[in-house]
PDB file of C-alpha atoms in Angstrom:
ATOM      1  CA  ALA A   1     -73.237  73.458  91.239  1.00  0.00           C
ATOM      2  CA  TRP A   2     -71.709  71.153  93.832  1.00  0.00           C
ATOM      3  CA  VAL A   3     -68.265  71.558  92.271  1.00  0.00           C
ATOM      4  CA  TYR A   4     -68.575  75.307  92.788  1.00  0.00           C
ATOM      5  CA  ALA A   5     -69.821  74.727  96.335  1.00  0.00           C
ATOM      6  CA  GLU A   6     -66.750  72.590  97.075  1.00  0.00           C
ATOM      7  CA  LEU A   7     -64.628  75.500  95.840  1.00  0.00           C
ATOM      8  CA  GLY A   8     -66.490  77.913  98.118  1.00  0.00           C
ATOM      9  CA  ASP A   9     -68.205  79.741  95.227  1.00  0.00           C
ATOM     10  CA  PHE A  10     -71.675  79.533  96.718  1.00  0.00           C
ATOM     11  CA  ASP A  11     -73.172  82.306  94.569  1.00  0.00           C
ATOM     12  CA  ARG A  12     -72.471  80.387  91.359  1.00  0.00           C
ATOM     13  CA  ALA A  13     -73.587  77.145  92.973  1.00  0.00           C
ATOM     14  CA  GLU A  14     -76.882  78.727  94.002  1.00  0.00           C
ATOM     15  CA  ASP A  15     -77.425  80.198  90.512  1.00  0.00           C
ATOM     16  CA  LEU A  16     -77.010  76.762  88.935  1.00  0.00           C
ATOM     17  CA  CYS A  17     -79.300  75.051  91.441  1.00  0.00           C
ATOM     18  CA  LEU A  18     -81.964  77.690  90.822  1.00  0.00           C
ATOM     19  CA  GLU A  19     -81.513  77.267  87.052  1.00  0.00           C
ATOM     20  CA  ALA A  20     -82.031  73.508  87.426  1.00  0.00           C
ATOM     21  CA  LYS A  21     -85.168  74.161  89.471  1.00  0.00           C
ATOM     22  CA  ILE A  22     -86.587  76.419  86.738  1.00  0.00           C
ATOM     23  CA  VAL A  23     -85.808  73.890  83.984  1.00  0.00           C
ATOM     24  CA  VAL A  24     -87.436  71.002  85.838  1.00  0.00           C
ATOM     25  CA  GLU A  25     -90.451  73.139  86.748  1.00  0.00           C
ATOM     26  CA  GLU A  26     -90.941  74.099  83.079  1.00  0.00           C
ATOM     27  CA  LYS A  27     -90.450  70.581  81.697  1.00  0.00           C
ATOM     28  CA  GLN A  28     -92.050  68.392  84.374  1.00  0.00           C
ATOM     29  CA  GLY A  29     -94.034  70.699  86.624  1.00  0.00           C
ATOM     30  CA  THR A  30     -93.928  70.933  90.399  1.00  0.00           C
ATOM     31  CA  LYS A  31     -95.458  67.531  91.117  1.00  0.00           C
ATOM     32  CA  SER A  32     -92.621  65.311  89.913  1.00  0.00           C
ATOM     33  CA  ARG A  33     -89.845  63.319  91.559  1.00  0.00           C
ATOM     34  CA  SER A  34     -87.281  65.392  89.658  1.00  0.00           C
ATOM     35  CA  TYR A  35     -88.718  68.575  91.149  1.00  0.00           C
ATOM     36  CA  SER A  36     -88.521  67.069  94.618  1.00  0.00           C
ATOM     37  CA  ALA A  37     -84.874  66.192  93.928  1.00  0.00           C
ATOM     38  CA  VAL A  38     -83.912  69.723  92.840  1.00  0.00           C
ATOM     39  CA  LEU A  39     -85.648  71.173  95.906  1.00  0.00           C
ATOM     40  CA  ALA A  40     -83.641  68.822  98.115  1.00  0.00           C
ATOM     41  CA  ASN A  41     -80.423  69.717  96.292  1.00  0.00           C
ATOM     42  CA  LEU A  42     -81.032  73.430  96.766  1.00  0.00           C
ATOM     43  CA  ALA A  43     -81.861  72.808 100.421  1.00  0.00           C
ATOM     44  CA  GLY A  44     -78.626  70.837 100.799  1.00  0.00           C
ATOM     45  CA  LEU A  45     -76.658  73.737  99.356  1.00  0.00           C
ATOM     46  CA  PHE A  46     -78.252  76.211 101.771  1.00  0.00           C
ATOM     47  CA  ALA A  47     -77.584  73.823 104.667  1.00  0.00           C
ATOM     48  CA  THR A  48     -73.912  73.650 103.685  1.00  0.00           C
ATOM     49  CA  MET A  49     -73.845  77.447 103.699  1.00  0.00           C
ATOM     50  CA  GLY A  50     -75.370  77.483 107.197  1.00  0.00           C
ATOM     51  CA  ALA A  51     -78.516  79.181 105.872  1.00  0.00           C
ATOM     52  CA  TYR A  52     -80.873  76.885 107.758  1.00  0.00           C
ATOM     53  CA  HIS A  53     -83.803  79.293 107.476  1.00  0.00           C
ATOM     54  CA  ARG A  54     -83.594  78.879 103.675  1.00  0.00           C
ATOM     55  CA  ALA A  55     -82.912  75.145 103.696  1.00  0.00           C
ATOM     56  CA  LEU A  56     -85.704  74.077 106.047  1.00  0.00           C
ATOM     57  CA  PRO A  57     -88.780  75.077 103.983  1.00  0.00           C
ATOM     58  CA  LEU A  58     -87.262  73.484 100.867  1.00  0.00           C
ATOM     59  CA  TYR A  59     -86.581  70.208 102.669  1.00  0.00           C
ATOM     60  CA  GLU A  60     -90.104  70.262 104.094  1.00  0.00           C
ATOM     61  CA  GLU A  61     -91.602  70.948 100.642  1.00  0.00           C
ATOM     62  CA  ALA A  62     -89.548  68.110  99.135  1.00  0.00           C
ATOM     63  CA  ARG A  63     -90.624  65.802 101.970  1.00  0.00           C
ATOM     64  CA  ALA A  64     -94.298  66.656 101.409  1.00  0.00           C
ATOM     65  CA  LEU A  65     -93.904  65.941  97.683  1.00  0.00           C
ATOM     66  CA  ASP A  66     -92.230  62.597  98.377  1.00  0.00           C
ATOM     67  CA  LEU A  67     -95.164  61.583 100.560  1.00  0.00           C
ATOM     68  CA  GLU A  68     -97.477  62.268  97.614  1.00  0.00           C
ATOM     69  CA  LEU A  69     -95.347  60.674  94.903  1.00  0.00           C
ATOM     70  CA  TYR A  70     -93.848  57.579  96.516  1.00  0.00           C
ATOM     71  CA  GLU A  71     -95.529  54.504  97.941  1.00  0.00           C
ATOM     72  CA  ASP A  72     -95.310  54.090 101.711  1.00  0.00           C
ATOM     73  CA  SER A  73     -92.407  51.622 101.591  1.00  0.00           C
ATOM     74  CA  HIS A  74     -90.480  53.197  98.700  1.00  0.00           C
ATOM     75  CA  PRO A  75     -86.772  53.835  99.484  1.00  0.00           C
ATOM     76  CA  GLY A  76     -86.832  57.019  97.389  1.00  0.00           C
ATOM     77  CA  LYS A  77     -88.185  58.847 100.449  1.00  0.00           C
ATOM     78  CA  VAL A  78     -85.181  58.054 102.638  1.00  0.00           C
ATOM     79  CA  SER A  79     -82.708  60.688 101.429  1.00  0.00           C
ATOM     80  CA  THR A  80     -84.911  63.730 102.027  1.00  0.00           C
ATOM     81  CA  MET A  81     -86.246  62.286 105.310  1.00  0.00           C
ATOM     82  CA  HIS A  82     -82.685  61.790 106.523  1.00  0.00           C
ATOM     83  CA  ASN A  83     -81.526  65.252 105.453  1.00  0.00           C
ATOM     84  CA  LEU A  84     -84.558  66.935 107.006  1.00  0.00           C
ATOM     85  CA  GLY A  85     -83.825  65.026 110.213  1.00  0.00           C
ATOM     86  CA  GLY A  86     -80.268  66.347 110.121  1.00  0.00           C
ATOM     87  CA  MET A  87     -81.637  69.861 109.731  1.00  0.00           C
ATOM     88  CA  TYR A  88     -83.854  69.387 112.779  1.00  0.00           C
ATOM     89  CA  VAL A  89     -80.831  68.210 114.782  1.00  0.00           C
ATOM     90  CA  GLU A  90     -78.930  71.381 113.886  1.00  0.00           C
ATOM     91  CA  MET A  91     -81.907  73.438 115.047  1.00  0.00           C
ATOM     92  CA  GLY A  92     -82.314  71.535 118.327  1.00  0.00           C
ATOM     93  CA  ARG A  93     -85.607  69.897 117.280  1.00  0.00           C
ATOM     94  CA  TYR A  94     -84.465  66.493 118.498  1.00  0.00           C
ATOM     95  CA  LYS A  95     -87.798  64.665 118.803  1.00  0.00           C
ATOM     96  CA  GLU A  96     -88.759  65.524 115.221  1.00  0.00           C
ATOM     97  CA  ALA A  97     -85.300  64.442 114.064  1.00  0.00           C
ATOM     98  CA  GLU A  98     -85.569  61.108 115.862  1.00  0.00           C
ATOM     99  CA  ASP A  99     -89.009  60.427 114.367  1.00  0.00           C
ATOM    100  CA  LEU A 100     -87.619  60.951 110.860  1.00  0.00           C
ATOM    101  CA  PHE A 101     -84.486  58.883 111.475  1.00  0.00           C
ATOM    102  CA  LEU A 102     -86.537  56.008 112.885  1.00  0.00           C
ATOM    103  CA  GLY A 103     -88.868  56.286 109.900  1.00  0.00           C
ATOM    104  CA  CYS A 104     -85.845  55.953 107.609  1.00  0.00           C
ATOM    105  CA  GLN A 105     -84.684  52.950 109.598  1.00  0.00           C
ATOM    106  CA  ALA A 106     -88.054  51.240 109.167  1.00  0.00           C
ATOM    107  CA  LEU A 107     -87.969  51.837 105.410  1.00  0.00           C
ATOM    108  CA  LEU A 108     -84.436  50.485 105.077  1.00  0.00           C
ATOM    109  CA  GLU A 109     -85.315  47.331 107.001  1.00  0.00           C
ATOM    110  CA  HIS A 110     -87.840  46.520 104.268  1.00  0.00           C
ATOM    111  CA  THR A 111     -85.742  47.517 101.256  1.00  0.00           C
ATOM    112  CA  CYS A 112     -82.034  47.006 102.021  1.00  0.00           C
ATOM    113  CA  PRO A 113     -80.079  43.873 102.973  1.00  0.00           C
ATOM    114  CA  PRO A 114     -78.337  43.734 106.363  1.00  0.00           C
ATOM    115  CA  GLY A 115     -75.031  45.546 106.289  1.00  0.00           C
ATOM    116  CA  ASP A 116     -76.027  47.973 103.536  1.00  0.00           C
ATOM    117  CA  PRO A 117     -73.882  51.159 103.729  1.00  0.00           C
ATOM    118  CA  THR A 118     -77.013  53.331 103.737  1.00  0.00           C
ATOM    119  CA  SER A 119     -77.971  51.855 107.106  1.00  0.00           C
ATOM    120  CA  ALA A 120     -74.533  52.828 108.460  1.00  0.00           C
ATOM    121  CA  VAL A 121     -75.126  56.471 107.492  1.00  0.00           C
ATOM    122  CA  LEU A 122     -78.420  56.395 109.374  1.00  0.00           C
ATOM    123  CA  GLN A 123     -76.821  54.711 112.397  1.00  0.00           C
ATOM    124  CA  HIS A 124     -74.197  57.467 112.500  1.00  0.00           C
ATOM    125  CA  SER A 125     -76.918  60.142 112.454  1.00  0.00           C
ATOM    126  CA  LEU A 126     -78.853  58.450 115.230  1.00  0.00           C
ATOM    127  CA  GLY A 127     -75.630  58.008 117.216  1.00  0.00           C
ATOM    128  CA  SER A 128     -74.906  61.732 116.941  1.00  0.00           C
ATOM    129  CA  LEU A 129     -78.474  62.592 117.967  1.00  0.00           C
ATOM    130  CA  TYR A 130     -78.349  60.283 120.987  1.00  0.00           C
ATOM    131  CA  THR A 131     -74.997  61.769 122.013  1.00  0.00           C
ATOM    132  CA  LYS A 132     -76.643  65.195 122.095  1.00  0.00           C
ATOM    133  CA  THR A 133     -79.551  63.857 124.165  1.00  0.00           C
ATOM    134  CA  ALA A 134     -77.316  61.936 126.618  1.00  0.00           C
ATOM    135  CA  ARG A 135     -78.406  58.465 125.469  1.00  0.00           C
ATOM    136  CA  TYR A 136     -74.801  57.381 125.500  1.00  0.00           C
ATOM    137  CA  GLN A 137     -75.092  53.577 125.521  1.00  0.00           C
ATOM    138  CA  GLU A 138     -77.414  53.591 122.520  1.00  0.00           C
ATOM    139  CA  ALA A 139     -75.152  56.064 120.740  1.00  0.00           C
ATOM    140  CA  GLU A 140     -72.023  53.966 121.262  1.00  0.00           C
ATOM    141  CA  SER A 141     -73.739  50.830 119.995  1.00  0.00           C
ATOM    142  CA  LEU A 142     -74.886  52.654 116.862  1.00  0.00           C
ATOM    143  CA  PHE A 143     -71.464  54.162 116.148  1.00  0.00           C
ATOM    144  CA  LYS A 144     -69.719  50.805 116.521  1.00  0.00           C
ATOM    145  CA  SER A 145     -72.240  49.099 114.245  1.00  0.00           C
ATOM    146  CA  ALA A 146     -71.792  51.863 111.651  1.00  0.00           C
ATOM    147  CA  LEU A 147     -68.000  51.446 111.814  1.00  0.00           C
ATOM    148  CA  ARG A 148     -68.252  47.700 111.171  1.00  0.00           C
ATOM    149  CA  ILE A 149     -70.489  48.218 108.149  1.00  0.00           C
ATOM    150  CA  LYS A 150     -68.354  51.039 106.720  1.00  0.00           C
ATOM    151  CA  ASP A 151     -65.163  49.037 107.249  1.00  0.00           C
ATOM    152  CA  ASP A 152     -66.645  46.130 105.273  1.00  0.00           C
ATOM    153  CA  ALA A 153     -68.034  48.391 102.531  1.00  0.00           C
ATOM    154  CA  PHE A 154     -65.349  51.062 102.104  1.00  0.00           C
ATOM    155  CA  GLY A 155     -62.319  50.138 104.186  1.00  0.00           C
ATOM    156  CA  ARG A 156     -60.770  52.388 106.790  1.00  0.00           C
ATOM    157  CA  LEU A 157     -59.246  54.995 104.487  1.00  0.00           C
ATOM    158  CA  ASP A 158     -62.602  56.652 103.909  1.00  0.00           C
ATOM    159  CA  VAL A 159     -64.118  60.024 104.837  1.00  0.00           C
ATOM    160  CA  SER A 160     -67.356  58.476 106.095  1.00  0.00           C
ATOM    161  CA  TYR A 161     -65.433  56.000 108.257  1.00  0.00           C
ATOM    162  CA  ALA A 162     -63.350  58.850 109.712  1.00  0.00           C
ATOM    163  CA  ASN A 163     -66.472  60.892 110.485  1.00  0.00           C
ATOM    164  CA  THR A 164     -67.958  58.022 112.466  1.00  0.00           C
ATOM    165  CA  ILE A 165     -64.718  57.617 114.428  1.00  0.00           C
ATOM    166  CA  ALA A 166     -65.019  61.331 115.204  1.00  0.00           C
ATOM    167  CA  GLY A 167     -68.634  60.797 116.309  1.00  0.00           C
ATOM    168  CA  LEU A 168     -67.472  58.116 118.702  1.00  0.00           C
ATOM    169  CA  ALA A 169     -64.706  60.456 119.911  1.00  0.00           C
ATOM    170  CA  ALA A 170     -67.278  63.189 120.614  1.00  0.00           C
ATOM    171  CA  LEU A 171     -69.304  60.658 122.591  1.00  0.00           C
ATOM    172  CA  LYS A 172     -66.250  59.689 124.680  1.00  0.00           C
ATOM    173  CA  MET A 173     -65.583  63.363 125.312  1.00  0.00           C
ATOM    174  CA  GLU A 174     -69.130  63.812 126.622  1.00  0.00           C
ATOM    175  CA  THR A 175     -68.786  60.836 128.979  1.00  0.00           C
ATOM    176  CA  GLY A 176     -65.455  62.093 130.330  1.00  0.00           C
ATOM    177  CA  GLU A 177     -63.304  59.402 128.680  1.00  0.00           C
ATOM    178  CA  LEU A 178     -60.844  61.997 127.461  1.00  0.00           C
ATOM    179  CA  LYS A 179     -57.867  59.717 126.732  1.00  0.00           C
ATOM    180  CA  GLU A 180     -60.005  57.495 124.531  1.00  0.00           C
ATOM    181  CA  ALA A 181     -61.477  60.567 122.831  1.00  0.00           C
ATOM    182  CA  GLU A 182     -57.958  61.873 122.143  1.00  0.00           C
ATOM    183  CA  LYS A 183     -56.940  58.589 120.534  1.00  0.00           C
ATOM    184  CA  LEU A 184     -60.053  58.440 118.363  1.00  0.00           C
ATOM    185  CA  PHE A 185     -59.772  62.068 117.209  1.00  0.00           C
ATOM    186  CA  GLY A 186     -56.143  61.402 116.288  1.00  0.00           C
ATOM    187  CA  ARG A 187     -57.123  58.413 114.125  1.00  0.00           C
ATOM    188  CA  ALA A 188     -59.891  60.327 112.383  1.00  0.00           C
ATOM    189  CA  MET A 189     -57.763  63.398 111.691  1.00  0.00           C
ATOM    190  CA  LYS A 190     -54.968  61.312 110.142  1.00  0.00           C
ATOM    191  CA  ILE A 191     -57.447  59.728 107.739  1.00  0.00           C
ATOM    192  CA  LEU A 192     -59.013  63.055 106.759  1.00  0.00           C
ATOM    193  CA  ALA A 193     -55.651  64.781 106.334  1.00  0.00           C
ATOM    194  CA  LYS A 194     -54.766  62.150 103.741  1.00  0.00           C
ATOM    195  CA  LEU A 195     -58.090  62.300 101.922  1.00  0.00           C
ATOM    196  CA  VAL A 196     -59.258  65.932 102.021  1.00  0.00           C
ATOM    197  CA  GLY A 197     -56.241  67.863 103.287  1.00  0.00           C
ATOM    198  CA  ASP A 198     -56.017  69.883 106.472  1.00  0.00           C
ATOM    199  CA  ASP A 199     -58.325  72.661 105.271  1.00  0.00           C
ATOM    200  CA  GLY A 200     -61.343  70.639 104.123  1.00  0.00           C
ATOM    201  CA  ASP A 201     -64.639  71.202 105.934  1.00  0.00           C
ATOM    202  CA  ALA A 202     -64.652  67.747 107.543  1.00  0.00           C
ATOM    203  CA  TYR A 203     -61.107  68.172 108.856  1.00  0.00           C
ATOM    204  CA  VAL A 204     -61.789  71.705 110.090  1.00  0.00           C
ATOM    205  CA  ALA A 205     -64.886  70.572 112.014  1.00  0.00           C
ATOM    206  CA  MET A 206     -62.804  67.835 113.609  1.00  0.00           C
ATOM    207  CA  LEU A 207     -60.047  70.318 114.435  1.00  0.00           C
ATOM    208  CA  LEU A 208     -62.606  72.439 116.292  1.00  0.00           C
ATOM    209  CA  ASN A 209     -63.813  69.438 118.292  1.00  0.00           C
ATOM    210  CA  HIS A 210     -60.230  68.499 119.060  1.00  0.00           C
ATOM    211  CA  GLY A 211     -59.720  72.021 120.377  1.00  0.00           C
ATOM    212  CA  VAL A 212     -62.739  71.595 122.665  1.00  0.00           C
ATOM    213  CA  LEU A 213     -61.204  68.343 123.910  1.00  0.00           C
ATOM    214  CA  LYS A 214     -57.897  70.091 124.630  1.00  0.00           C
ATOM    215  CA  GLU A 215     -59.777  72.683 126.691  1.00  0.00           C
ATOM    216  CA  LYS A 216     -61.422  69.928 128.730  1.00  0.00           C
ATOM    217  CA  GLN A 217     -57.956  68.432 129.312  1.00  0.00           C
ATOM    218  CA  GLY A 218     -56.665  71.801 130.529  1.00  0.00           C
ATOM    219  CA  ASN A 219     -54.302  72.218 127.546  1.00  0.00           C
ATOM    220  CA  TYR A 220     -55.400  75.778 126.891  1.00  0.00           C
ATOM    221  CA  ALA A 221     -52.598  76.836 124.532  1.00  0.00           C
ATOM    222  CA  GLU A 222     -53.282  73.888 122.219  1.00  0.00           C
ATOM    223  CA  ALA A 223     -57.020  74.440 122.514  1.00  0.00           C
ATOM    224  CA  GLU A 224     -56.670  78.068 121.433  1.00  0.00           C
ATOM    225  CA  GLU A 225     -54.381  77.082 118.556  1.00  0.00           C
ATOM    226  CA  HIS A 226     -56.770  74.421 117.216  1.00  0.00           C
ATOM    227  CA  ILE A 227     -59.922  76.507 117.567  1.00  0.00           C
ATOM    228  CA  THR A 228     -58.329  79.622 116.065  1.00  0.00           C
ATOM    229  CA  ARG A 229     -57.040  77.662 113.087  1.00  0.00           C
ATOM    230  CA  ALA A 230     -60.448  76.054 112.586  1.00  0.00           C
ATOM    231  CA  LEU A 231     -62.039  79.517 112.646  1.00  0.00           C
ATOM    232  CA  GLU A 232     -59.612  80.897 110.080  1.00  0.00           C
ATOM    233  CA  CYS A 233     -60.024  77.984 107.660  1.00  0.00           C
ATOM    234  CA  HIS A 234     -63.799  77.885 107.973  1.00  0.00           C
ATOM    235  CA  SER A 235     -64.262  81.650 107.620  1.00  0.00           C
ATOM    236  CA  LYS A 236     -62.270  81.738 104.373  1.00  0.00           C
ATOM    237  CA  VAL A 237     -64.903  79.545 102.737  1.00  0.00           C
ATOM    238  CA  HIS A 238     -68.116  80.232 104.662  1.00  0.00           C
ATOM    239  CA  GLY A 239     -67.654  83.711 106.107  1.00  0.00           C
ATOM    240  CA  LYS A 240     -68.587  84.734 109.641  1.00  0.00           C
ATOM    241  CA  ARG A 241     -72.368  84.264 109.566  1.00  0.00           C
ATOM    242  CA  HIS A 242     -72.287  80.473 109.521  1.00  0.00           C
ATOM    243  CA  PRO A 243     -73.544  78.675 112.674  1.00  0.00           C
ATOM    244  CA  MET A 244     -70.199  76.916 113.022  1.00  0.00           C
ATOM    245  CA  HIS A 245     -68.535  80.318 113.416  1.00  0.00           C
ATOM    246  CA  ALA A 246     -70.727  80.944 116.462  1.00  0.00           C
ATOM    247  CA  THR A 247     -69.898  77.489 117.852  1.00  0.00           C
ATOM    248  CA  ALA A 248     -66.167  78.123 117.452  1.00  0.00           C
ATOM    249  CA  MET A 249     -66.353  81.599 119.004  1.00  0.00           C
ATOM    250  CA  TYR A 250     -68.175  80.151 122.002  1.00  0.00           C
ATOM    251  CA  ALA A 251     -65.516  77.432 122.353  1.00  0.00           C
ATOM    252  CA  LEU A 252     -62.818  80.100 122.218  1.00  0.00           C
ATOM    253  CA  SER A 253     -64.618  82.137 124.880  1.00  0.00           C
ATOM    254  CA  VAL A 254     -64.515  79.105 127.203  1.00  0.00           C
ATOM    255  CA  VAL A 255     -60.748  78.843 126.715  1.00  0.00           C
ATOM    256  CA  TYR A 256     -60.215  82.529 127.487  1.00  0.00           C
ATOM    257  CA  GLU A 257     -62.484  82.376 130.532  1.00  0.00           C
ATOM    258  CA  ALA A 258     -60.521  79.394 131.851  1.00  0.00           C
ATOM    259  CA  THR A 259     -57.245  81.303 131.475  1.00  0.00           C
ATOM    260  CA  GLY A 260     -58.592  84.427 133.187  1.00  0.00           C
ATOM    261  CA  ASP A 261     -58.819  86.555 130.038  1.00  0.00           C
ATOM    262  CA  THR A 262     -62.339  87.801 130.718  1.00  0.00           C
ATOM    263  CA  ARG A 263     -62.174  90.648 128.189  1.00  0.00           C
ATOM    264  CA  ARG A 264     -61.421  88.365 125.240  1.00  0.00           C
ATOM    265  CA  SER A 265     -63.884  85.775 126.490  1.00  0.00           C
ATOM    266  CA  LEU A 266     -66.668  88.356 126.553  1.00  0.00           C
ATOM    267  CA  SER A 267     -65.723  89.611 123.085  1.00  0.00           C
ATOM    268  CA  CYS A 268     -65.978  86.069 121.675  1.00  0.00           C
ATOM    269  CA  LEU A 269     -69.315  85.499 123.411  1.00  0.00           C
ATOM    270  CA  ARG A 270     -70.718  88.706 121.940  1.00  0.00           C
ATOM    271  CA  GLU A 271     -69.648  87.697 118.433  1.00  0.00           C
ATOM    272  CA  ALA A 272     -71.178  84.231 118.879  1.00  0.00           C
ATOM    273  CA  GLN A 273     -74.403  85.796 120.145  1.00  0.00           C
ATOM    274  CA  LYS A 274     -74.478  88.172 117.154  1.00  0.00           C
ATOM    275  CA  VAL A 275     -74.271  85.284 114.679  1.00  0.00           C
ATOM    276  CA  GLN A 276     -76.932  83.286 116.530  1.00  0.00           C
ATOM    277  CA  SER A 277     -79.248  86.286 116.856  1.00  0.00           C
ATOM    278  CA  THR A 278     -79.010  86.905 113.120  1.00  0.00           C
ATOM    279  CA  ALA A 279     -79.846  83.266 112.379  1.00  0.00           C
ATOM    280  CA  VAL A 280     -82.845  83.303 114.741  1.00  0.00           C
ATOM    281  CA  SER A 281     -84.232  86.548 113.298  1.00  0.00           C
ATOM    282  CA  GLU A 282     -83.926  85.144 109.762  1.00  0.00           C
ATOM    283  CA  GLU A 283     -85.719  81.954 110.785  1.00  0.00           C
TER     284      GLU A 283
END
């Protein structure tokens, strides 16, 4: 299923995930760890597709099952807790996300040695959350700690390492340190171009953020080029109803507004609003 998802064939991926769910339900029932795992996998697929209204209840059902099936300090609860927290971040439910991330952190402190790569993933997520909520000093500390752990565990030619560099770049962009943000985005994009190509989801998301940075620097032609290319690459795989499409259209509207092209800016804003309105009505 995840191979098909990587190829952008989400219909076949969903069919296989649903088939797995049926098999596990028939063989082990709906009160098993395997059932919780297939729910979380299906939720992860929907999240990748941008269908948050479909992902959220599955993550919440899997989380409720984990609370029943695992002991309080069991590390098996961490994955779904973390993914549900990520879903809450995407939906702007930051306090609920932080509670889950901190719960994961407490579990890992009891079950994992210092410097375990799992803790670096959690630190990255908390760093991204604190960037969104303007807790910049805490965010920077978390990103730098995550980078040290990932460097030791995986080296620097690694997708996860590149994503954390990009998280730190986004933080620097928020605090107005645009030269430092530019340097960090450049490092991250070079790594991802080598590992996933220049049309992979991780690279495309970074390209969009780089376009936003170029707009903040006043380099509007480059900003438009980066954002437009990110839109084209992302839409080929995910279509135009994905939340990232709305984010990119909004970013493009800012560029057009800054260059005095009010008509195109308004058109982009309307398309972004259409995607967001659809998502809200479905939720």
